[in-house]
Amino acid sequence: MKITRITDKKVSLRRTIEAGTEEQRKIVQSIISTVREKGDAALFSYTETFDKVSLSSLKVTEDEFSAAYKELDNEMIEIIREAAANIRSFHEKQKRESWISYNDEGTMLGQKITALDAVGVYVPGGTAAYPSSVLMNVIPAQVAGVKRIVITSPPNGQGTLPAGVLVAANELGIAEIYKVGGAQAIAALAYGTESIEPVDKIMGPGNIFVALAKREVFGMVAIDMIAGPSEIVVLSDETARANEIAADLLSQAEHDKNSSSILVTTSMKQAEEVKAEVEKQVAVLPRVEIAKASIEAFGHIYVADDLETAIAVVNELAPEHLEVLTENPLALLNEIKHAGAIFLGRYSSEPIGDYFAGPNHVLPTNGTARFSSPLNVDDFVKKSSIISYSEKAFQNNYAKITKLARLEGLEAHARALEERLK
Amino acid sequence: MKITRITDKKVSLRRTIEAGTEEQRKIVQSIISTVREKGDAALFSYTETFDKVSLSSLKVTEDEFSAAYKELDNEMIEIIREAAANIRSFHEKQKRESWISYNDEGTMLGQKITALDAVGVYVPGGTAAYPSSVLMNVIPAQVAGVKRIVITSPPNGQGTLPAGVLVAANELGIAEIYKVGGAQAIAALAYGTESIEPVDKIMGPGNIFVALAKREVFGMVAIDMIAGPSEIVVLSDETARANEIAADLLSQAEHDKNSSSILVTTSMKQAEEVKAEVEKQVAVLPRVEIAKASIEAFGHIYVADDLETAIAVVNELAPEHLEVLTENPLALLNEIKHAGAIFLGRYSSEPIGDYFAGPNHVLPTNGTARFSSPLNVDDFVKKSSIISYSEKAFQNNYAKITKLARLEGLEAHARALEERLK
């Protein structure tokens, strides 16, 4: 890992977002228009091409759910239930009520909160099976009150989905799961096919084709965010332990060779120790190739002159995951402006938040914590403004409003009010 | 206006979103990359090409603000202040606090709310000058606590901005205003130039080039939404007055020839009367050409068999503006699921919400009220999750978390926790 000394608080570490190549975009556009034109037939055909499996129906069956339960031991199922309960409990605290306020003139103004009708959750396939993705995307939607929740995920070589994913979905009462992945799944969720009714919003991470497809259908439906590779920043002073920091950095590095693992510390001695520990620990990981590639390409240690400078670096990085391993982590909370999730102290190692604690693991990546939030209940509702003017309020105010309308050159706006005087 | 009878509650009126042509997209991509490469020089050059005016600096000067105040009478300035106060008061009610919750194990979980650092507001130029756009976009950002708020707007033929826009901005204390519009303004806000520091989020409506540019930079910065043409739906029963309905429909129609003005009524007699009133009133409007074209292309009257069917039509349309002109509008509020702003009763004519009442006039268009909200304070903040596990909570739970991690094939995640046991 490269070690860089930072002495200036005005460090510039803002990253640009990779938007895919023109060629990838063309492929995605072509997949979307083919799905819009040919429906299910296109889904079956793309699944054969990309997932190398020929399906006769897309929807997961009762038999597949039963088989999944046989693959997991009871203890695992209990842990999934406990994790689900923790996640539900945290997200319940995010719920908001509609409100109305009245004034003396009899005016009534308010905000009505309504759950979305239907959302689609994309659960990636690939090297690892992520039941936690199911829990993290579905539960906030359920807490919000979304009635129809659909999952799509690419089938494996046996034409089914990983047991953990199916059990997690079934535990949450989700029955509408389709074995389709990639840009074709996003197109189906946005526009609908014979088997899949369209949804209003599409959630969940995926590869560059999924990300580009979400960008293409954005506007037709809502999307959560364009997720990038995962990243961790550890902020530490000399009180933290190098072996623990190294282990936490590697827990991100094993995700993907594009993951970033970054340490910002006030101690040069610790920086050297962490570097050595990372080299030692990475060598004995099962996913050593991925973790090593990630650390080599994107691993970085910044050594700051003081904690204030270190925090400035952290805010500039706006990390997805931030661990604060300093003497008094809580005291720094006010200074930390930009981070998706903030883990305080040595017993709050990042994997606790990935699976179990309750807060969402769907987090803004690649510096977008500057302006984006963890997935939350607000993502599954929308608001409507309520405006009710009494006759008295109308009489007291209409002349001001017609004057404003005429300043903007909109005569019919003014006349709409004046029509009430007739 | 075309009159259609609706007898089936399962009416399908969902619209597809116009995403611009491939040619428009190429133009926008080229503008963005030129601005990234050449900075201010590109902005001056595009302003000369598109706005037909040659500028020597982009930033609005003190002299321009002073000149703007001389153009408006004092009463108008007072009305702008009163509107601003109403808008501020409504949005103050949307503010949310950070929260933390504790449990018996000493675990602390929470949600920290932080305002964005910097936002850019695009104020369109063109046929009408919209000071209300300034109020509606800037005030929620100020209420949220955003420190840096920047406005960009295309200059008029005299190389300046409309007086109403400048006065509204100055009343709100906004000093950073740049005379640049179109895709080039969006590129400058996203990537920065010599004169314009980049922002974190870009708000505000615009033409197709502005909309496409926002789509292109989405991800690098946040954007509010891709705004479409304005629309109104009036829901009425036989108690409403045809002349008032017609006047309200025309207040949308005068915006743009792509605006939609739709009546959903339970009375065929009223439908005929409204049709006649629209023809009579439109003829004497200053913007008669625009209003007429809009009514001809997108004006529509649906006559439903009963109120329940009428409400189903409204929810399917998911209108930007909905007026409820029935005998008991409040009683229908629960049934109305999808609408940007809901205006209840005859004294709540839609222009009241455009300028003055307080709720935001930036609303989801083109059916996107199914999943989008009016602009609000939440759009200018982001959340960070807070996770703090005590040693006891860690000891009680780590084994469950390592088991979940291993189910997902992520060994380094499990080892990160186990490293704490050493």
CSV table of C-alpha atoms in Angstrom, one decimal, chain B:
chain,number,residue,atom,x,y,z
B,1,MET,CA,-61.3,19.6,-26.5
B,2,LYS,CA,-61.9,16.0,-27.0
B,3,ILE,CA,-64.5,14.4,-24.7
B,4,THR,CA,-64.1,10.7,-23.8
B,5,ARG,CA,-66.5,8.6,-21.7
B,6,ILE,CA,-64.8,6.3,-19.2
B,7,THR,CA,-66.8,3.4,-17.8
B,8,ASP,CA,-64.0,1.1,-16.7
B,9,LYS,CA,-61.9,1.8,-13.6
B,10,LYS,CA,-59.0,0.0,-15.1
B,11,VAL,CA,-58.1,2.7,-17.6
B,12,SER,CA,-54.5,2.7,-18.8
B,13,LEU,CA,-53.2,6.2,-19.3
B,14,ARG,CA,-49.5,5.7,-18.5
B,15,ARG,CA,-47.2,7.8,-20.6
B,16,THR,CA,-43.6,7.1,-21.8
B,17,ILE,CA,-41.0,9.7,-21.1
B,18,GLU,CA,-39.4,11.5,-24.0
B,19,ALA,CA,-35.6,11.0,-23.6
B,20,GLY,CA,-34.5,13.3,-26.5
B,21,THR,CA,-33.1,12.2,-29.8
B,22,GLU,CA,-29.7,10.6,-30.4
B,23,GLU,CA,-28.7,13.8,-32.2
B,24,GLN,CA,-29.7,16.0,-29.3
B,25,ARG,CA,-27.8,13.7,-26.9
B,26,LYS,CA,-24.6,14.0,-29.1
B,27,ILE,CA,-24.9,17.8,-29.1
B,28,VAL,CA,-25.2,17.8,-25.3
B,29,GLN,CA,-22.3,15.4,-24.8
B,30,SER,CA,-20.1,17.5,-27.0
B,31,ILE,CA,-21.1,20.7,-25.1
B,32,ILE,CA,-20.2,19.0,-21.8
B,33,SER,CA,-16.8,17.8,-22.9
B,34,THR,CA,-16.0,21.2,-24.4
B,35,VAL,CA,-16.8,22.9,-21.2
B,36,ARG,CA,-14.7,20.4,-19.2
B,37,GLU,CA,-11.8,21.1,-21.6
B,38,LYS,CA,-12.0,24.8,-22.2
B,39,GLY,CA,-13.8,26.1,-19.1
B,40,ASP,CA,-15.0,29.8,-19.2
B,41,ALA,CA,-13.9,30.2,-22.8
B,42,ALA,CA,-16.4,27.6,-23.8
B,43,LEU,CA,-19.2,29.2,-21.8
B,44,PHE,CA,-18.6,32.6,-23.5
B,45,SER,CA,-18.5,31.0,-26.9
B,46,TYR,CA,-21.7,29.0,-26.4
B,47,THR,CA,-23.5,32.1,-24.9
B,48,GLU,CA,-22.6,34.0,-28.1
B,49,THR,CA,-23.9,31.1,-30.3
B,50,PHE,CA,-27.1,30.3,-28.4
B,51,ASP,CA,-28.1,33.4,-26.5
B,52,LYS,CA,-26.8,35.8,-29.2
B,53,VAL,CA,-25.0,38.0,-26.7
B,54,SER,CA,-21.3,38.6,-26.1
B,55,LEU,CA,-20.3,38.8,-22.4
B,56,SER,CA,-17.0,39.8,-20.8
B,57,SER,CA,-17.9,38.3,-17.4
B,58,LEU,CA,-20.4,35.7,-16.2
B,59,LYS,CA,-21.2,36.9,-12.7
B,60,VAL,CA,-24.0,39.3,-12.1
B,61,THR,CA,-22.7,42.6,-10.7
B,62,GLU,CA,-23.9,44.9,-7.9
B,63,ASP,CA,-24.9,47.4,-10.6
B,64,GLU,CA,-27.1,44.9,-12.3
B,65,PHE,CA,-28.9,44.2,-8.9
B,66,SER,CA,-29.4,47.9,-8.4
B,67,ALA,CA,-30.8,48.4,-11.8
B,68,ALA,CA,-33.2,45.5,-11.3
B,69,TYR,CA,-34.6,47.1,-8.1
B,70,LYS,CA,-35.4,50.3,-10.1
B,71,GLU,CA,-37.5,48.3,-12.5
B,72,LEU,CA,-39.9,46.9,-9.9
B,73,ASP,CA,-42.4,49.0,-7.9
B,74,ASN,CA,-42.3,48.7,-4.1
B,75,GLU,CA,-45.6,46.9,-3.9
B,76,MET,CA,-44.2,44.1,-6.1
B,77,ILE,CA,-41.1,43.9,-3.9
B,78,GLU,CA,-43.3,43.6,-0.9
B,79,ILE,CA,-45.3,40.8,-2.5
B,80,ILE,CA,-42.2,38.9,-3.4
B,81,ARG,CA,-41.2,39.2,0.3
B,82,GLU,CA,-44.5,37.9,1.5
B,83,ALA,CA,-44.4,35.0,-0.9
B,84,ALA,CA,-40.9,34.2,0.3
B,85,ALA,CA,-42.1,34.2,3.9
B,86,ASN,CA,-45.0,31.9,3.1
B,87,ILE,CA,-42.6,29.5,1.2
B,88,ARG,CA,-40.1,29.6,4.1
B,89,SER,CA,-42.8,28.9,6.7
B,90,PHE,CA,-44.1,25.8,4.8
B,91,HIS,CA,-40.7,24.4,4.2
B,92,GLU,CA,-39.6,24.9,7.8
B,93,LYS,CA,-42.2,22.3,8.7
B,94,GLN,CA,-40.3,19.8,6.6
B,95,LYS,CA,-37.1,20.0,8.6
B,96,ARG,CA,-35.9,16.8,10.3
B,97,GLU,CA,-33.5,16.2,13.1
B,98,SER,CA,-30.7,13.7,13.4
B,99,TRP,CA,-31.5,10.9,15.9
B,100,ILE,CA,-29.8,8.3,17.9
B,101,SER,CA,-31.2,5.3,19.7
B,102,TYR,CA,-29.7,3.2,22.4
B,103,ASN,CA,-30.3,-0.4,23.6
B,104,ASP,CA,-29.6,-2.4,26.7
B,105,GLU,CA,-26.4,-3.9,25.3
B,106,GLY,CA,-24.9,-0.5,24.9
B,107,THR,CA,-25.4,-0.4,21.1
B,108,MET,CA,-26.0,3.0,19.6
B,109,LEU,CA,-27.7,3.3,16.2
B,110,GLY,CA,-28.7,6.5,14.5
B,111,GLN,CA,-29.2,8.7,11.5
B,112,LYS,CA,-27.2,11.9,11.1
B,113,ILE,CA,-28.7,14.6,8.8
B,114,THR,CA,-26.3,16.9,7.1
B,115,ALA,CA,-27.1,19.7,4.5
B,116,LEU,CA,-25.3,19.5,1.2
B,117,ASP,CA,-22.3,21.8,0.8
B,118,ALA,CA,-23.2,23.4,-2.5
B,119,VAL,CA,-26.2,23.4,-4.9
B,120,GLY,CA,-26.8,25.0,-8.2
B,121,VAL,CA,-30.2,26.3,-9.3
B,122,TYR,CA,-30.9,26.6,-13.0
B,123,VAL,CA,-33.5,29.3,-13.8
B,124,PRO,CA,-34.8,29.1,-17.3
B,125,GLY,CA,-34.9,32.1,-19.6
B,126,GLY,CA,-37.0,32.3,-22.7
B,127,THR,CA,-40.5,33.6,-23.2
B,128,ALA,CA,-41.2,34.4,-19.5
B,129,ALA,CA,-39.2,35.5,-16.6
B,130,TYR,CA,-39.7,33.4,-13.5
B,131,PRO,CA,-38.7,35.0,-10.2
B,132,SER,CA,-41.0,32.4,-8.5
B,133,SER,CA,-38.5,29.7,-9.7
B,134,VAL,CA,-35.8,31.5,-7.7
B,135,LEU,CA,-37.9,31.5,-4.5
B,136,MET,CA,-39.1,27.9,-4.9
B,137,ASN,CA,-35.6,26.4,-5.5
B,138,VAL,CA,-33.5,28.5,-3.2
B,139,ILE,CA,-35.7,28.7,-0.1
B,140,PRO,CA,-35.8,24.9,0.7
B,141,ALA,CA,-32.0,24.8,0.2
B,142,GLN,CA,-31.6,27.6,2.7
B,143,VAL,CA,-34.0,26.0,5.2
B,144,ALA,CA,-32.0,22.7,4.9
B,145,GLY,CA,-28.8,24.7,5.7
B,146,VAL,CA,-27.0,24.6,2.4
B,147,LYS,CA,-24.2,27.1,2.7
B,148,ARG,CA,-23.4,27.8,-1.0
B,149,ILE,CA,-26.3,28.3,-3.4
B,150,VAL,CA,-25.5,29.3,-6.9
B,151,ILE,CA,-28.0,30.4,-9.6
B,152,THR,CA,-27.3,30.2,-13.4
B,153,SER,CA,-29.7,31.6,-16.0
B,154,PRO,CA,-29.3,32.4,-19.7
B,155,PRO,CA,-28.8,36.1,-20.4
B,156,ASN,CA,-31.3,38.1,-22.4
B,157,GLY,CA,-30.5,40.2,-25.5
B,158,GLN,CA,-29.1,43.0,-23.2
B,159,GLY,CA,-26.7,40.6,-21.6
B,160,THR,CA,-28.4,40.6,-18.2
B,161,LEU,CA,-31.2,38.8,-16.4
B,162,PRO,CA,-34.8,39.8,-15.8
B,163,ALA,CA,-35.3,42.2,-13.0
B,164,GLY,CA,-37.7,39.9,-11.1
B,165,VAL,CA,-35.2,37.1,-11.0
B,166,LEU,CA,-32.4,39.4,-9.7
B,167,VAL,CA,-34.6,41.0,-7.1
B,168,ALA,CA,-35.9,37.6,-5.9
B,169,ALA,CA,-32.4,36.3,-5.6
B,170,ASN,CA,-31.1,39.4,-3.8
B,171,GLU,CA,-34.1,39.3,-1.4
B,172,LEU,CA,-32.9,35.8,-0.4
B,173,GLY,CA,-29.3,36.9,0.0
B,174,ILE,CA,-28.0,35.0,-3.1
B,175,ALA,CA,-25.0,36.8,-4.6
B,176,GLU,CA,-23.5,34.1,-6.7
B,177,ILE,CA,-25.5,34.3,-10.0
B,178,TYR,CA,-24.0,33.5,-13.4
B,179,LYS,CA,-25.4,34.5,-16.8
B,180,VAL,CA,-25.1,31.2,-18.5
B,181,GLY,CA,-27.8,28.8,-19.6
B,182,GLY,CA,-28.3,25.5,-21.5
B,183,ALA,CA,-26.3,22.4,-21.3
B,184,GLN,CA,-23.1,24.5,-20.9
B,185,ALA,CA,-24.5,25.9,-17.6
B,186,ILE,CA,-25.1,22.3,-16.3
B,187,ALA,CA,-21.6,21.2,-17.4
B,188,ALA,CA,-20.1,24.2,-15.5
B,189,LEU,CA,-22.1,23.4,-12.4
B,190,ALA,CA,-21.1,19.8,-12.4
B,191,TYR,CA,-17.4,20.1,-13.3
B,192,GLY,CA,-16.5,23.7,-12.6
B,193,THR,CA,-14.7,26.3,-14.7
B,194,GLU,CA,-12.3,29.2,-13.8
B,195,SER,CA,-15.3,31.3,-12.7
B,196,ILE,CA,-17.7,28.7,-11.4
B,197,GLU,CA,-16.8,26.3,-8.6
B,198,PRO,CA,-18.6,22.9,-9.0
B,199,VAL,CA,-21.6,22.1,-6.9
B,200,ASP,CA,-23.0,18.8,-5.4
B,201,LYS,CA,-26.5,19.0,-6.8
B,202,ILE,CA,-28.2,20.7,-9.7
B,203,MET,CA,-31.9,21.8,-9.4
B,204,GLY,CA,-34.3,23.5,-11.7
B,205,PRO,CA,-36.2,23.0,-14.9
B,206,GLY,CA,-35.1,23.7,-18.5
B,207,ASN,CA,-35.5,22.8,-22.1
B,208,ILE,CA,-34.6,19.4,-23.6
B,209,PHE,CA,-30.9,20.3,-23.8
B,210,VAL,CA,-30.8,21.2,-20.1
B,211,ALA,CA,-32.7,18.0,-19.2
B,212,LEU,CA,-30.3,15.8,-21.3
B,213,ALA,CA,-27.3,17.5,-19.7
B,214,LYS,CA,-28.7,16.8,-16.2
B,215,ARG,CA,-29.1,13.2,-17.2
B,216,GLU,CA,-25.5,13.1,-18.5
B,217,VAL,CA,-23.9,14.5,-15.3
B,218,PHE,CA,-26.2,12.5,-13.0
B,219,GLY,CA,-24.0,10.4,-10.8
B,220,MET,CA,-21.1,12.9,-10.8
B,221,VAL,CA,-23.5,15.3,-9.0
B,222,ALA,CA,-27.1,14.8,-7.9
B,223,ILE,CA,-29.9,16.2,-9.9
B,224,ASP,CA,-33.5,17.0,-8.8
B,225,MET,CA,-35.5,15.4,-11.6
B,226,ILE,CA,-36.0,15.5,-15.4
B,227,ALA,CA,-38.8,17.9,-15.6
B,228,GLY,CA,-41.3,17.6,-18.4
B,229,PRO,CA,-44.0,20.0,-19.7
B,230,SER,CA,-46.5,21.3,-17.1
B,231,GLU,CA,-49.9,19.7,-16.6
B,232,ILE,CA,-53.1,20.1,-14.7
B,233,VAL,CA,-56.0,17.7,-14.0
B,234,VAL,CA,-59.2,19.1,-12.6
B,235,LEU,CA,-61.4,16.5,-10.9
B,236,SER,CA,-65.0,17.8,-10.6
B,237,ASP,CA,-68.6,16.8,-10.0
B,238,GLU,CA,-71.6,18.7,-11.1
B,239,THR,CA,-71.3,21.3,-8.3
B,240,ALA,CA,-68.2,23.0,-9.9
B,241,ARG,CA,-68.5,26.0,-12.2
B,242,ALA,CA,-67.6,25.5,-15.8
B,243,ASN,CA,-66.1,29.1,-16.3
B,244,GLU,CA,-63.7,28.5,-13.3
B,245,ILE,CA,-62.7,25.1,-14.5
B,246,ALA,CA,-62.0,26.5,-18.0
B,247,ALA,CA,-59.9,29.4,-16.6
B,248,ASP,CA,-57.8,27.0,-14.5
B,249,LEU,CA,-57.2,24.6,-17.5
B,250,LEU,CA,-56.1,27.6,-19.5
B,251,SER,CA,-53.7,28.8,-16.8
B,252,GLN,CA,-51.7,25.6,-17.6
B,253,ALA,CA,-52.2,25.7,-21.3
B,254,GLU,CA,-50.6,29.1,-21.6
B,255,HIS,CA,-47.3,27.8,-20.2
B,256,ASP,CA,-46.2,25.8,-23.2
B,257,LYS,CA,-47.7,24.2,-26.3
B,258,ASN,CA,-46.8,20.8,-24.8
B,259,SER,CA,-48.6,21.5,-21.6
B,260,SER,CA,-51.6,19.2,-20.8
B,261,SER,CA,-54.9,20.4,-19.4
B,262,ILE,CA,-57.3,17.7,-18.5
B,263,LEU,CA,-60.7,17.6,-16.9
B,264,VAL,CA,-62.1,14.5,-15.2
B,265,THR,CA,-65.7,15.0,-14.4
B,266,THR,CA,-68.8,13.0,-13.5
B,267,SER,CA,-71.1,15.3,-15.5
B,268,MET,CA,-71.5,15.2,-19.3
B,269,LYS,CA,-73.4,18.5,-19.2
B,270,GLN,CA,-70.4,20.2,-17.4
B,271,ALA,CA,-68.0,18.7,-19.9
B,272,GLU,CA,-69.8,20.3,-22.8
B,273,GLU,CA,-70.0,23.7,-20.9
B,274,VAL,CA,-66.3,23.6,-20.1
B,275,LYS,CA,-65.4,22.8,-23.7
B,276,ALA,CA,-67.4,25.9,-24.8
B,277,GLU,CA,-65.9,28.1,-22.0
B,278,VAL,CA,-62.4,27.1,-23.0
B,279,GLU,CA,-63.0,28.1,-26.6
B,280,LYS,CA,-64.5,31.4,-25.5
B,281,GLN,CA,-61.8,32.3,-22.9
B,282,VAL,CA,-58.8,31.2,-24.9
B,283,ALA,CA,-59.6,33.5,-27.8
B,284,VAL,CA,-58.9,36.6,-25.7
B,285,LEU,CA,-55.7,35.5,-24.0
B,286,PRO,CA,-52.4,37.3,-24.8
B,287,ARG,CA,-50.7,33.9,-25.2
B,288,VAL,CA,-53.6,32.6,-27.3
B,289,GLU,CA,-51.3,30.8,-29.8
B,290,ILE,CA,-49.6,28.8,-27.2
B,291,ALA,CA,-52.7,28.0,-25.2
B,292,LYS,CA,-54.7,27.1,-28.3
B,293,ALA,CA,-52.0,24.7,-29.5
B,294,SER,CA,-51.7,23.1,-26.1
B,295,ILE,CA,-55.5,22.6,-25.7
B,296,GLU,CA,-55.8,21.2,-29.2
B,297,ALA,CA,-52.9,18.7,-28.8
B,298,PHE,CA,-53.2,17.7,-25.2
B,299,GLY,CA,-56.4,19.1,-23.8
B,300,HIS,CA,-58.9,16.3,-22.9
B,301,ILE,CA,-62.1,15.8,-21.0
B,302,TYR,CA,-62.9,12.4,-19.4
B,303,VAL,CA,-66.4,11.9,-18.3
B,304,ALA,CA,-66.6,9.1,-15.7
B,305,ASP,CA,-69.7,7.2,-14.6
B,306,ASP,CA,-69.1,7.9,-11.0
B,307,LEU,CA,-66.6,9.6,-8.6
B,308,GLU,CA,-64.8,6.3,-7.9
B,309,THR,CA,-64.0,5.8,-11.6
B,310,ALA,CA,-63.0,9.4,-11.9
B,311,ILE,CA,-60.5,9.0,-9.0
B,312,ALA,CA,-59.1,5.9,-10.6
B,313,VAL,CA,-58.5,8.0,-13.8
B,314,VAL,CA,-56.8,10.7,-11.7
B,315,ASN,CA,-54.5,8.1,-10.0
B,316,GLU,CA,-53.6,6.6,-13.4
B,317,LEU,CA,-52.8,10.1,-14.7
B,318,ALA,CA,-50.7,10.9,-11.6
B,319,PRO,CA,-50.9,14.6,-12.4
B,320,GLU,CA,-48.5,17.3,-11.5
B,321,HIS,CA,-51.3,19.6,-10.4
B,322,LEU,CA,-54.7,18.3,-9.3
B,323,GLU,CA,-57.6,20.5,-8.5
B,324,VAL,CA,-60.5,18.8,-6.6
B,325,LEU,CA,-63.7,20.8,-7.4
B,326,THR,CA,-66.3,18.5,-5.9
B,327,GLU,CA,-68.9,18.9,-3.2
B,328,ASN,CA,-66.6,17.6,-0.4
B,329,PRO,CA,-63.0,17.7,-1.6
B,330,LEU,CA,-61.4,16.8,1.7
B,331,ALA,CA,-63.3,13.5,1.9
B,332,LEU,CA,-61.5,12.4,-1.3
B,333,LEU,CA,-58.0,13.0,0.0
B,334,ASN,CA,-57.4,9.5,1.2
B,335,GLU,CA,-58.3,8.0,-2.2
B,336,ILE,CA,-56.0,10.3,-4.1
B,337,LYS,CA,-52.7,8.4,-4.3
B,338,HIS,CA,-50.7,10.0,-7.0
B,339,ALA,CA,-50.5,13.8,-7.5
B,340,GLY,CA,-47.7,16.4,-7.1
B,341,ALA,CA,-49.9,19.0,-5.5
B,342,ILE,CA,-53.5,18.7,-4.6
B,343,PHE,CA,-55.7,21.9,-4.6
B,344,LEU,CA,-58.9,21.5,-2.6
B,345,GLY,CA,-62.0,23.5,-3.5
B,346,ARG,CA,-62.8,26.5,-5.7
B,347,TYR,CA,-60.8,29.1,-3.7
B,348,SER,CA,-57.6,27.0,-4.2
B,349,SER,CA,-57.1,27.8,-7.9
B,350,GLU,CA,-53.8,26.4,-9.0
B,351,PRO,CA,-51.9,29.7,-9.5
B,352,ILE,CA,-52.2,30.2,-5.7
B,353,GLY,CA,-49.7,27.4,-5.4
B,354,ASP,CA,-47.5,28.6,-8.2
B,355,TYR,CA,-46.5,31.8,-6.4
B,356,PHE,CA,-47.7,32.4,-3.0
B,357,ALA,CA,-49.3,29.8,-0.7
B,358,GLY,CA,-46.0,28.2,0.4
B,359,PRO,CA,-45.8,24.6,-0.9
B,360,ASN,CA,-43.3,24.2,-3.7
B,361,HIS,CA,-44.2,24.7,-7.4
B,362,VAL,CA,-41.4,22.4,-8.5
B,363,LEU,CA,-43.5,19.2,-9.0
B,364,PRO,CA,-43.2,15.9,-10.6
B,365,THR,CA,-44.5,16.0,-14.2
B,366,ASN,CA,-45.7,13.6,-16.9
B,367,GLY,CA,-47.0,10.9,-14.6
B,368,THR,CA,-43.9,10.8,-12.4
B,369,ALA,CA,-46.0,11.7,-9.3
B,370,ARG,CA,-46.3,7.9,-9.1
B,371,PHE,CA,-42.8,7.9,-7.6
B,372,SER,CA,-41.6,11.5,-7.2
B,373,SER,CA,-42.3,14.3,-4.8
B,374,PRO,CA,-42.5,18.1,-4.9
B,375,LEU,CA,-39.2,19.7,-4.3
B,376,ASN,CA,-38.6,19.8,-0.5
B,377,VAL,CA,-36.1,20.2,2.2
B,378,ASP,CA,-35.1,16.5,2.1
B,379,ASP,CA,-33.8,17.2,-1.4
B,380,PHE,CA,-31.0,19.3,0.1
B,381,VAL,CA,-29.8,17.1,2.9
B,382,LYS,CA,-28.4,13.6,3.1
B,383,LYS,CA,-28.2,11.1,5.8
B,384,SER,CA,-25.3,9.1,7.3
B,385,SER,CA,-26.0,6.0,9.4
B,386,ILE,CA,-24.3,5.8,12.8
B,387,ILE,CA,-23.3,2.4,14.2
B,388,SER,CA,-21.6,1.9,17.5
B,389,TYR,CA,-21.4,-1.5,19.1
B,390,SER,CA,-20.3,-2.0,22.7
B,391,GLU,CA,-17.9,-4.8,23.6
B,392,LYS,CA,-20.9,-6.6,25.1
B,393,ALA,CA,-23.0,-6.3,22.0
B,394,PHE,CA,-20.0,-7.5,19.9
B,395,GLN,CA,-19.5,-10.5,22.1
B,396,ASN,CA,-23.2,-11.4,22.0
B,397,ASN,CA,-23.5,-11.2,18.2
B,398,TYR,CA,-20.2,-11.6,16.4
B,399,ALA,CA,-20.6,-15.4,15.8
B,400,LYS,CA,-23.9,-14.8,14.0
B,401,ILE,CA,-22.4,-12.2,11.8
B,402,THR,CA,-19.4,-14.4,10.8
B,403,LYS,CA,-21.8,-17.2,9.9
B,404,LEU,CA,-23.7,-14.8,7.6
B,405,ALA,CA,-20.5,-13.6,6.1
B,406,ARG,CA,-19.4,-17.1,5.3
B,407,LEU,CA,-22.8,-17.9,3.8
B,408,GLU,CA,-22.1,-15.1,1.4
B,409,GLY,CA,-18.6,-16.4,0.7
B,410,LEU,CA,-16.9,-13.4,2.2
B,411,GLU,CA,-14.2,-14.9,4.5
B,412,ALA,CA,-12.3,-11.6,5.1
B,413,HIS,CA,-15.6,-10.1,6.5
B,414,ALA,CA,-15.7,-12.9,9.1
B,415,ARG,CA,-12.0,-12.6,10.0
B,416,ALA,CA,-12.3,-8.9,10.5
B,417,LEU,CA,-14.6,-9.6,13.5
B,418,GLU,CA,-12.5,-12.5,14.7
B,419,GLU,CA,-9.4,-10.3,14.7
B,420,ARG,CA,-11.1,-8.5,17.6
B,421,LEU,CA,-10.9,-11.7,19.7
B,422,LYS,CA,-7.1,-11.8,19.6
